[in-house]
Amino acid sequence: MPLVTPLDAEYDLETKKLAEFFNETLGFCPNSVLTMQRRPAISKAFINLNKAVMANEGRVTSALKRMIAWVSSNATGCRYCQAHAIRAAERYGAEQEQLDNIWEYRTHPAFNEAERAALDFSLAASQVPNAVNADIKERLNTHWTEGEIVEMLGVISLFGYLNRWNDSMGTTLEEDAIDSGNQYLGKHGFEVGKHV
């Protein structure tokens, strides 16, 4: 049961208009945004930050950004964000083999060294205490520009906010996100948990 009940999508029309972004990303407006709109300034600021972070400015693809989000959410244990991130990765064209083997990104041949460096960065930056070290810095700088690293950390930081928000709220997970979570993450024990 959620800590705070999501409001109807019609509650704040400015939020509703901005939230159309999620129709492409997820196919629906997330319950997290419907909860944030109890304070419309928060929902609007969040959506605009999300749009800025997920914009493609370099070689960090939309699919890779969503896989970075998944690794970050997996590290913090947020089932809600894990399901959303893997669903968005699928919708943004992640390769089937990568979706099926995201848990094994470090060793599976579907992932190249640049992607592994990005996903290891996500894992290290999402841990408490933070585990970003000289090795990760060197690997990132081998494959990515400083601007692309900023994009990646933007995703990790955005999902740090979302992981805290949704796990604390116990945000109800939408059916389509549950389906994606079960399909790609189920073989490793994905469950909805408190997000029922």
JSON list of C-alpha atoms in Angstrom, two decimals:
[
{"chain": "A", "resi": 1, "resn": "MET", "atom": "CA", "xyz": [0.00, 0.00, 0.00]},
{"chain": "A", "resi": 2, "resn": "PRO", "atom": "CA", "xyz": [1.52, 3.33, -1.00]},
{"chain": "A", "resi": 3, "resn": "LEU", "atom": "CA", "xyz": [2.47, 5.89, 1.63]},
{"chain": "A", "resi": 4, "resn": "VAL", "atom": "CA", "xyz": [0.68, 8.61, -0.42]},
{"chain": "A", "resi": 5, "resn": "THR", "atom": "CA", "xyz": [-2.06, 7.93, -2.95]},
{"chain": "A", "resi": 6, "resn": "PRO", "atom": "CA", "xyz": [-1.39, 9.04, -6.54]},
{"chain": "A", "resi": 7, "resn": "LEU", "atom": "CA", "xyz": [-3.71, 11.75, -7.83]},
{"chain": "A", "resi": 8, "resn": "ASP", "atom": "CA", "xyz": [-5.69, 11.58, -11.04]},
{"chain": "A", "resi": 9, "resn": "ALA", "atom": "CA", "xyz": [-3.74, 12.61, -14.14]},
{"chain": "A", "resi": 10, "resn": "GLU", "atom": "CA", "xyz": [-6.16, 15.54, -14.56]},
{"chain": "A", "resi": 11, "resn": "TYR", "atom": "CA", "xyz": [-5.23, 17.07, -11.18]},
{"chain": "A", "resi": 12, "resn": "ASP", "atom": "CA", "xyz": [-2.62, 19.46, -12.57]},
{"chain": "A", "resi": 13, "resn": "LEU", "atom": "CA", "xyz": [-2.91, 20.13, -16.29]},
{"chain": "A", "resi": 14, "resn": "GLU", "atom": "CA", "xyz": [0.64, 21.50, -16.60]},
{"chain": "A", "resi": 15, "resn": "THR", "atom": "CA", "xyz": [2.01, 18.27, -15.11]},
{"chain": "A", "resi": 16, "resn": "LYS", "atom": "CA", "xyz": [-0.28, 16.26, -17.39]},
{"chain": "A", "resi": 17, "resn": "LYS", "atom": "CA", "xyz": [1.07, 18.05, -20.48]},
{"chain": "A", "resi": 18, "resn": "LEU", "atom": "CA", "xyz": [4.71, 17.59, -19.41]},
{"chain": "A", "resi": 19, "resn": "ALA", "atom": "CA", "xyz": [4.04, 13.95, -18.49]},
{"chain": "A", "resi": 20, "resn": "GLU", "atom": "CA", "xyz": [3.25, 13.11, -22.13]},
{"chain": "A", "resi": 21, "resn": "PHE", "atom": "CA", "xyz": [7.02, 12.49, -22.28]},
{"chain": "A", "resi": 22, "resn": "PHE", "atom": "CA", "xyz": [6.42, 9.24, -20.37]},
{"chain": "A", "resi": 23, "resn": "ASN", "atom": "CA", "xyz": [3.95, 7.94, -22.96]},
{"chain": "A", "resi": 24, "resn": "GLU", "atom": "CA", "xyz": [6.95, 7.45, -25.25]},
{"chain": "A", "resi": 25, "resn": "THR", "atom": "CA", "xyz": [9.27, 6.25, -22.51]},
{"chain": "A", "resi": 26, "resn": "LEU", "atom": "CA", "xyz": [6.97, 3.85, -20.68]},
{"chain": "A", "resi": 27, "resn": "GLY", "atom": "CA", "xyz": [3.61, 3.91, -22.46]},
{"chain": "A", "resi": 28, "resn": "PHE", "atom": "CA", "xyz": [1.90, 5.47, -19.42]},
{"chain": "A", "resi": 29, "resn": "CYS", "atom": "CA", "xyz": [2.33, 8.21, -16.82]},
{"chain": "A", "resi": 30, "resn": "PRO", "atom": "CA", "xyz": [4.10, 6.71, -13.78]},
{"chain": "A", "resi": 31, "resn": "ASN", "atom": "CA", "xyz": [2.36, 6.64, -10.43]},
{"chain": "A", "resi": 32, "resn": "SER", "atom": "CA", "xyz": [5.42, 8.35, -8.96]},
{"chain": "A", "resi": 33, "resn": "VAL", "atom": "CA", "xyz": [4.66, 11.49, -11.02]},
{"chain": "A", "resi": 34, "resn": "LEU", "atom": "CA", "xyz": [0.97, 11.28, -10.08]},
{"chain": "A", "resi": 35, "resn": "THR", "atom": "CA", "xyz": [2.08, 11.32, -6.43]},
{"chain": "A", "resi": 36, "resn": "MET", "atom": "CA", "xyz": [4.59, 14.15, -6.92]},
{"chain": "A", "resi": 37, "resn": "GLN", "atom": "CA", "xyz": [1.89, 16.36, -8.36]},
{"chain": "A", "resi": 38, "resn": "ARG", "atom": "CA", "xyz": [0.46, 16.86, -4.86]},
{"chain": "A", "resi": 39, "resn": "ARG", "atom": "CA", "xyz": [3.09, 19.58, -5.04]},
{"chain": "A", "resi": 40, "resn": "PRO", "atom": "CA", "xyz": [2.98, 20.52, -8.74]},
{"chain": "A", "resi": 41, "resn": "ALA", "atom": "CA", "xyz": [6.26, 22.43, -8.57]},
{"chain": "A", "resi": 42, "resn": "ILE", "atom": "CA", "xyz": [7.97, 19.13, -7.70]},
{"chain": "A", "resi": 43, "resn": "SER", "atom": "CA", "xyz": [6.29, 17.11, -10.46]},
{"chain": "A", "resi": 44, "resn": "LYS", "atom": "CA", "xyz": [7.07, 19.77, -13.09]},
{"chain": "A", "resi": 45, "resn": "ALA", "atom": "CA", "xyz": [10.69, 20.17, -11.97]},
{"chain": "A", "resi": 46, "resn": "PHE", "atom": "CA", "xyz": [11.15, 16.40, -11.92]},
{"chain": "A", "resi": 47, "resn": "ILE", "atom": "CA", "xyz": [9.75, 15.91, -15.42]},
{"chain": "A", "resi": 48, "resn": "ASN", "atom": "CA", "xyz": [11.90, 18.70, -16.83]},
{"chain": "A", "resi": 49, "resn": "LEU", "atom": "CA", "xyz": [15.00, 17.26, -15.13]},
{"chain": "A", "resi": 50, "resn": "ASN", "atom": "CA", "xyz": [14.12, 13.81, -16.47]},
{"chain": "A", "resi": 51, "resn": "LYS", "atom": "CA", "xyz": [13.78, 15.18, -20.01]},
{"chain": "A", "resi": 52, "resn": "ALA", "atom": "CA", "xyz": [17.13, 17.00, -19.74]},
{"chain": "A", "resi": 53, "resn": "VAL", "atom": "CA", "xyz": [18.96, 13.97, -18.33]},
{"chain": "A", "resi": 54, "resn": "MET", "atom": "CA", "xyz": [17.54, 11.57, -20.91]},
{"chain": "A", "resi": 55, "resn": "ALA", "atom": "CA", "xyz": [18.24, 13.84, -23.91]},
{"chain": "A", "resi": 56, "resn": "ASN", "atom": "CA", "xyz": [20.85, 12.36, -26.23]},
{"chain": "A", "resi": 57, "resn": "GLU", "atom": "CA", "xyz": [23.78, 14.73, -26.53]},
{"chain": "A", "resi": 58, "resn": "GLY", "atom": "CA", "xyz": [26.51, 12.23, -27.46]},
{"chain": "A", "resi": 59, "resn": "ARG", "atom": "CA", "xyz": [27.05, 8.52, -27.94]},
{"chain": "A", "resi": 60, "resn": "VAL", "atom": "CA", "xyz": [25.25, 7.49, -24.75]},
{"chain": "A", "resi": 61, "resn": "THR", "atom": "CA", "xyz": [22.14, 5.99, -26.33]},
{"chain": "A", "resi": 62, "resn": "SER", "atom": "CA", "xyz": [18.65, 6.05, -24.89]},
{"chain": "A", "resi": 63, "resn": "ALA", "atom": "CA", "xyz": [18.84, 2.29, -24.40]},
{"chain": "A", "resi": 64, "resn": "LEU", "atom": "CA", "xyz": [22.18, 2.50, -22.55]},
{"chain": "A", "resi": 65, "resn": "LYS", "atom": "CA", "xyz": [20.86, 5.29, -20.33]},
{"chain": "A", "resi": 66, "resn": "ARG", "atom": "CA", "xyz": [17.98, 3.03, -19.31]},
{"chain": "A", "resi": 67, "resn": "MET", "atom": "CA", "xyz": [20.37, 0.12, -18.64]},
{"chain": "A", "resi": 68, "resn": "ILE", "atom": "CA", "xyz": [22.46, 2.49, -16.49]},
{"chain": "A", "resi": 69, "resn": "ALA", "atom": "CA", "xyz": [19.23, 3.34, -14.64]},
{"chain": "A", "resi": 70, "resn": "TRP", "atom": "CA", "xyz": [18.51, -0.37, -14.16]},
{"chain": "A", "resi": 71, "resn": "VAL", "atom": "CA", "xyz": [21.97, -1.09, -12.71]},
{"chain": "A", "resi": 72, "resn": "SER", "atom": "CA", "xyz": [21.61, 1.89, -10.37]},
{"chain": "A", "resi": 73, "resn": "SER", "atom": "CA", "xyz": [18.13, 0.80, -9.26]},
{"chain": "A", "resi": 74, "resn": "ASN", "atom": "CA", "xyz": [19.24, -2.79, -8.82]},
{"chain": "A", "resi": 75, "resn": "ALA", "atom": "CA", "xyz": [22.12, -1.62, -6.59]},
{"chain": "A", "resi": 76, "resn": "THR", "atom": "CA", "xyz": [19.71, 0.24, -4.33]},
{"chain": "A", "resi": 77, "resn": "GLY", "atom": "CA", "xyz": [17.03, -2.47, -4.44]},
{"chain": "A", "resi": 78, "resn": "CYS", "atom": "CA", "xyz": [14.18, -0.35, -5.83]},
{"chain": "A", "resi": 79, "resn": "ARG", "atom": "CA", "xyz": [11.87, -2.82, -7.60]},
{"chain": "A", "resi": 80, "resn": "TYR", "atom": "CA", "xyz": [9.68, -0.03, -8.96]},
{"chain": "A", "resi": 81, "resn": "CYS", "atom": "CA", "xyz": [12.58, 1.65, -10.76]},
{"chain": "A", "resi": 82, "resn": "GLN", "atom": "CA", "xyz": [14.09, -1.66, -11.88]},
{"chain": "A", "resi": 83, "resn": "ALA", "atom": "CA", "xyz": [10.87, -2.52, -13.71]},
{"chain": "A", "resi": 84, "resn": "HIS", "atom": "CA", "xyz": [10.54, 0.97, -15.21]},
{"chain": "A", "resi": 85, "resn": "ALA", "atom": "CA", "xyz": [14.17, 1.09, -16.34]},
{"chain": "A", "resi": 86, "resn": "ILE", "atom": "CA", "xyz": [14.13, -2.33, -18.03]},
{"chain": "A", "resi": 87, "resn": "ARG", "atom": "CA", "xyz": [10.79, -1.49, -19.71]},
{"chain": "A", "resi": 88, "resn": "ALA", "atom": "CA", "xyz": [12.20, 1.80, -21.02]},
{"chain": "A", "resi": 89, "resn": "ALA", "atom": "CA", "xyz": [15.39, 0.05, -22.22]},
{"chain": "A", "resi": 90, "resn": "GLU", "atom": "CA", "xyz": [13.20, -2.33, -24.18]},
{"chain": "A", "resi": 91, "resn": "ARG", "atom": "CA", "xyz": [11.09, 0.50, -25.63]},
{"chain": "A", "resi": 92, "resn": "TYR", "atom": "CA", "xyz": [14.23, 2.43, -26.63]},
{"chain": "A", "resi": 93, "resn": "GLY", "atom": "CA", "xyz": [15.70, -0.44, -28.62]},
{"chain": "A", "resi": 94, "resn": "ALA", "atom": "CA", "xyz": [18.08, -2.27, -26.31]},
{"chain": "A", "resi": 95, "resn": "GLU", "atom": "CA", "xyz": [19.23, -5.45, -28.00]},
{"chain": "A", "resi": 96, "resn": "GLN", "atom": "CA", "xyz": [17.22, -8.51, -26.99]},
{"chain": "A", "resi": 97, "resn": "GLU", "atom": "CA", "xyz": [20.38, -10.32, -25.92]},
{"chain": "A", "resi": 98, "resn": "GLN", "atom": "CA", "xyz": [21.30, -7.41, -23.63]},
{"chain": "A", "resi": 99, "resn": "LEU", "atom": "CA", "xyz": [17.82, -7.34, -22.08]},
{"chain": "A", "resi": 100, "resn": "ASP", "atom": "CA", "xyz": [17.90, -11.08, -21.50]},
{"chain": "A", "resi": 101, "resn": "ASN", "atom": "CA", "xyz": [21.39, -10.94, -19.95]},
{"chain": "A", "resi": 102, "resn": "ILE", "atom": "CA", "xyz": [21.52, -7.58, -18.13]},
{"chain": "A", "resi": 103, "resn": "TRP", "atom": "CA", "xyz": [22.45, -9.39, -14.90]},
{"chain": "A", "resi": 104, "resn": "GLU", "atom": "CA", "xyz": [25.57, -10.73, -16.60]},
{"chain": "A", "resi": 105, "resn": "TYR", "atom": "CA", "xyz": [26.67, -7.49, -18.30]},
{"chain": "A", "resi": 106, "resn": "ARG", "atom": "CA", "xyz": [30.24, -7.88, -16.98]},
{"chain": "A", "resi": 107, "resn": "THR", "atom": "CA", "xyz": [30.86, -11.15, -18.83]},
{"chain": "A", "resi": 108, "resn": "HIS", "atom": "CA", "xyz": [28.19, -11.60, -21.48]},
{"chain": "A", "resi": 109, "resn": "PRO", "atom": "CA", "xyz": [29.36, -10.99, -25.08]},
{"chain": "A", "resi": 110, "resn": "ALA", "atom": "CA", "xyz": [26.27, -8.87, -25.83]},
{"chain": "A", "resi": 111, "resn": "PHE", "atom": "CA", "xyz": [27.98, -6.02, -23.93]},
{"chain": "A", "resi": 112, "resn": "ASN", "atom": "CA", "xyz": [31.12, -4.27, -25.16]},
{"chain": "A", "resi": 113, "resn": "GLU", "atom": "CA", "xyz": [33.87, -2.79, -22.97]},
{"chain": "A", "resi": 114, "resn": "ALA", "atom": "CA", "xyz": [32.49, 0.76, -23.23]},
{"chain": "A", "resi": 115, "resn": "GLU", "atom": "CA", "xyz": [29.07, -0.41, -22.03]},
{"chain": "A", "resi": 116, "resn": "ARG", "atom": "CA", "xyz": [30.66, -2.44, -19.23]},
{"chain": "A", "resi": 117, "resn": "ALA", "atom": "CA", "xyz": [32.60, 0.64, -18.09]},
{"chain": "A", "resi": 118, "resn": "ALA", "atom": "CA", "xyz": [29.38, 2.70, -18.08]},
{"chain": "A", "resi": 119, "resn": "LEU", "atom": "CA", "xyz": [27.43, 0.04, -16.18]},
{"chain": "A", "resi": 120, "resn": "ASP", "atom": "CA", "xyz": [30.24, -0.50, -13.65]},
{"chain": "A", "resi": 121, "resn": "PHE", "atom": "CA", "xyz": [30.28, 3.27, -13.12]},
{"chain": "A", "resi": 122, "resn": "SER", "atom": "CA", "xyz": [26.54, 3.13, -12.44]},
{"chain": "A", "resi": 123, "resn": "LEU", "atom": "CA", "xyz": [26.98, 0.35, -9.91]},
{"chain": "A", "resi": 124, "resn": "ALA", "atom": "CA", "xyz": [29.87, 2.07, -8.11]},
{"chain": "A", "resi": 125, "resn": "ALA", "atom": "CA", "xyz": [28.22, 5.49, -8.05]},
{"chain": "A", "resi": 126, "resn": "SER", "atom": "CA", "xyz": [24.98, 4.03, -6.67]},
{"chain": "A", "resi": 127, "resn": "GLN", "atom": "CA", "xyz": [26.60, 2.35, -3.68]},
{"chain": "A", "resi": 128, "resn": "VAL", "atom": "CA", "xyz": [26.85, 3.84, -0.23]},
{"chain": "A", "resi": 129, "resn": "PRO", "atom": "CA", "xyz": [29.62, 4.57, 0.41]},
{"chain": "A", "resi": 130, "resn": "ASN", "atom": "CA", "xyz": [30.32, 5.60, -3.16]},
{"chain": "A", "resi": 131, "resn": "ALA", "atom": "CA", "xyz": [32.72, 3.18, -4.87]},
{"chain": "A", "resi": 132, "resn": "VAL", "atom": "CA", "xyz": [33.87, 5.25, -7.87]},
{"chain": "A", "resi": 133, "resn": "ASN", "atom": "CA", "xyz": [37.64, 4.89, -7.94]},
{"chain": "A", "resi": 134, "resn": "ALA", "atom": "CA", "xyz": [40.68, 5.50, -10.16]},
{"chain": "A", "resi": 135, "resn": "ASP", "atom": "CA", "xyz": [40.12, 2.26, -12.13]},
{"chain": "A", "resi": 136, "resn": "ILE", "atom": "CA", "xyz": [36.55, 3.24, -13.04]},
{"chain": "A", "resi": 137, "resn": "LYS", "atom": "CA", "xyz": [37.72, 6.76, -13.93]},
{"chain": "A", "resi": 138, "resn": "GLU", "atom": "CA", "xyz": [40.40, 5.35, -16.23]},
{"chain": "A", "resi": 139, "resn": "ARG", "atom": "CA", "xyz": [38.01, 2.93, -17.91]},
{"chain": "A", "resi": 140, "resn": "LEU", "atom": "CA", "xyz": [35.39, 5.65, -18.44]},
{"chain": "A", "resi": 141, "resn": "ASN", "atom": "CA", "xyz": [37.94, 8.05, -19.89]},
{"chain": "A", "resi": 142, "resn": "THR", "atom": "CA", "xyz": [39.13, 5.33, -22.29]},
{"chain": "A", "resi": 143, "resn": "HIS", "atom": "CA", "xyz": [35.68, 4.99, -23.86]},
{"chain": "A", "resi": 144, "resn": "TRP", "atom": "CA", "xyz": [33.69, 8.15, -23.16]},
{"chain": "A", "resi": 145, "resn": "THR", "atom": "CA", "xyz": [34.04, 11.95, -23.32]},
{"chain": "A", "resi": 146, "resn": "GLU", "atom": "CA", "xyz": [33.63, 14.10, -20.24]},
{"chain": "A", "resi": 147, "resn": "GLY", "atom": "CA", "xyz": [30.25, 15.30, -21.54]},
{"chain": "A", "resi": 148, "resn": "GLU", "atom": "CA", "xyz": [29.09, 11.70, -21.94]},
{"chain": "A", "resi": 149, "resn": "ILE", "atom": "CA", "xyz": [30.24, 10.91, -18.40]},
{"chain": "A", "resi": 150, "resn": "VAL", "atom": "CA", "xyz": [28.15, 13.86, -17.18]},
{"chain": "A", "resi": 151, "resn": "GLU", "atom": "CA", "xyz": [25.15, 12.39, -19.04]},
{"chain": "A", "resi": 152, "resn": "MET", "atom": "CA", "xyz": [25.70, 9.03, -17.34]},
{"chain": "A", "resi": 153, "resn": "LEU", "atom": "CA", "xyz": [26.01, 10.53, -13.88]},
{"chain": "A", "resi": 154, "resn": "GLY", "atom": "CA", "xyz": [22.88, 12.56, -14.58]},
{"chain": "A", "resi": 155, "resn": "VAL", "atom": "CA", "xyz": [20.99, 9.28, -15.10]},
{"chain": "A", "resi": 156, "resn": "ILE", "atom": "CA", "xyz": [22.51, 7.70, -11.98]},
{"chain": "A", "resi": 157, "resn": "SER", "atom": "CA", "xyz": [21.66, 10.77, -9.89]},
{"chain": "A", "resi": 158, "resn": "LEU", "atom": "CA", "xyz": [18.13, 11.02, -11.27]},
{"chain": "A", "resi": 159, "resn": "PHE", "atom": "CA", "xyz": [17.53, 7.39, -10.36]},
{"chain": "A", "resi": 160, "resn": "GLY", "atom": "CA", "xyz": [19.06, 7.94, -6.92]},
{"chain": "A", "resi": 161, "resn": "TYR", "atom": "CA", "xyz": [16.21, 10.42, -6.37]},
{"chain": "A", "resi": 162, "resn": "LEU", "atom": "CA", "xyz": [13.64, 8.04, -7.86]},
{"chain": "A", "resi": 163, "resn": "ASN", "atom": "CA", "xyz": [14.91, 5.04, -5.90]},
{"chain": "A", "resi": 164, "resn": "ARG", "atom": "CA", "xyz": [14.49, 6.95, -2.63]},
{"chain": "A", "resi": 165, "resn": "TRP", "atom": "CA", "xyz": [11.12, 8.39, -3.68]},
{"chain": "A", "resi": 166, "resn": "ASN", "atom": "CA", "xyz": [9.54, 5.14, -4.84]},
{"chain": "A", "resi": 167, "resn": "ASP", "atom": "CA", "xyz": [10.92, 2.82, -2.19]},
{"chain": "A", "resi": 168, "resn": "SER", "atom": "CA", "xyz": [9.90, 5.23, 0.59]},
{"chain": "A", "resi": 169, "resn": "MET", "atom": "CA", "xyz": [6.48, 5.84, -0.97]},
{"chain": "A", "resi": 170, "resn": "GLY", "atom": "CA", "xyz": [5.89, 2.19, -1.77]},
{"chain": "A", "resi": 171, "resn": "THR", "atom": "CA", "xyz": [4.63, 3.49, -5.12]},
{"chain": "A", "resi": 172, "resn": "THR", "atom": "CA", "xyz": [2.23, 1.06, -6.80]},
{"chain": "A", "resi": 173, "resn": "LEU", "atom": "CA", "xyz": [3.86, -0.54, -9.84]},
{"chain": "A", "resi": 174, "resn": "GLU", "atom": "CA", "xyz": [1.84, -0.36, -13.05]},
{"chain": "A", "resi": 175, "resn": "GLU", "atom": "CA", "xyz": [0.82, -3.60, -14.84]},
{"chain": "A", "resi": 176, "resn": "ASP", "atom": "CA", "xyz": [2.92, -2.95, -17.97]},
{"chain": "A", "resi": 177, "resn": "ALA", "atom": "CA", "xyz": [6.02, -2.36, -15.84]},
{"chain": "A", "resi": 178, "resn": "ILE", "atom": "CA", "xyz": [5.30, -5.54, -13.87]},
{"chain": "A", "resi": 179, "resn": "ASP", "atom": "CA", "xyz": [5.13, -7.47, -17.15]},
{"chain": "A", "resi": 180, "resn": "SER", "atom": "CA", "xyz": [8.52, -6.10, -18.28]},
{"chain": "A", "resi": 181, "resn": "GLY", "atom": "CA", "xyz": [10.05, -6.80, -14.87]},
{"chain": "A", "resi": 182, "resn": "ASN", "atom": "CA", "xyz": [8.81, -10.38, -14.90]},
{"chain": "A", "resi": 183, "resn": "GLN", "atom": "CA", "xyz": [9.92, -10.94, -18.49]},
{"chain": "A", "resi": 184, "resn": "TYR", "atom": "CA", "xyz": [13.50, -9.67, -18.18]},
{"chain": "A", "resi": 185, "resn": "LEU", "atom": "CA", "xyz": [14.25, -9.82, -14.47]},
{"chain": "A", "resi": 186, "resn": "GLY", "atom": "CA", "xyz": [12.06, -12.67, -13.26]},
{"chain": "A", "resi": 187, "resn": "LYS", "atom": "CA", "xyz": [14.65, -15.41, -13.77]},
{"chain": "A", "resi": 188, "resn": "HIS", "atom": "CA", "xyz": [16.76, -13.68, -11.10]},
{"chain": "A", "resi": 189, "resn": "GLY", "atom": "CA", "xyz": [14.00, -13.33, -8.53]},
{"chain": "A", "resi": 190, "resn": "PHE", "atom": "CA", "xyz": [12.25, -10.10, -9.52]},
{"chain": "A", "resi": 191, "resn": "GLU", "atom": "CA", "xyz": [9.14, -9.50, -7.45]},
{"chain": "A", "resi": 192, "resn": "VAL", "atom": "CA", "xyz": [6.90, -6.50, -7.02]},
{"chain": "A", "resi": 193, "resn": "GLY", "atom": "CA", "xyz": [7.47, -6.43, -3.27]},
{"chain": "A", "resi": 194, "resn": "LYS", "atom": "CA", "xyz": [5.96, -3.42, -1.53]},
{"chain": "A", "resi": 195, "resn": "HIS", "atom": "CA", "xyz": [4.98, -1.86, -4.86]},
{"chain": "A", "resi": 196, "resn": "VAL", "atom": "CA", "xyz": [1.71, -3.82, -5.06]}
]
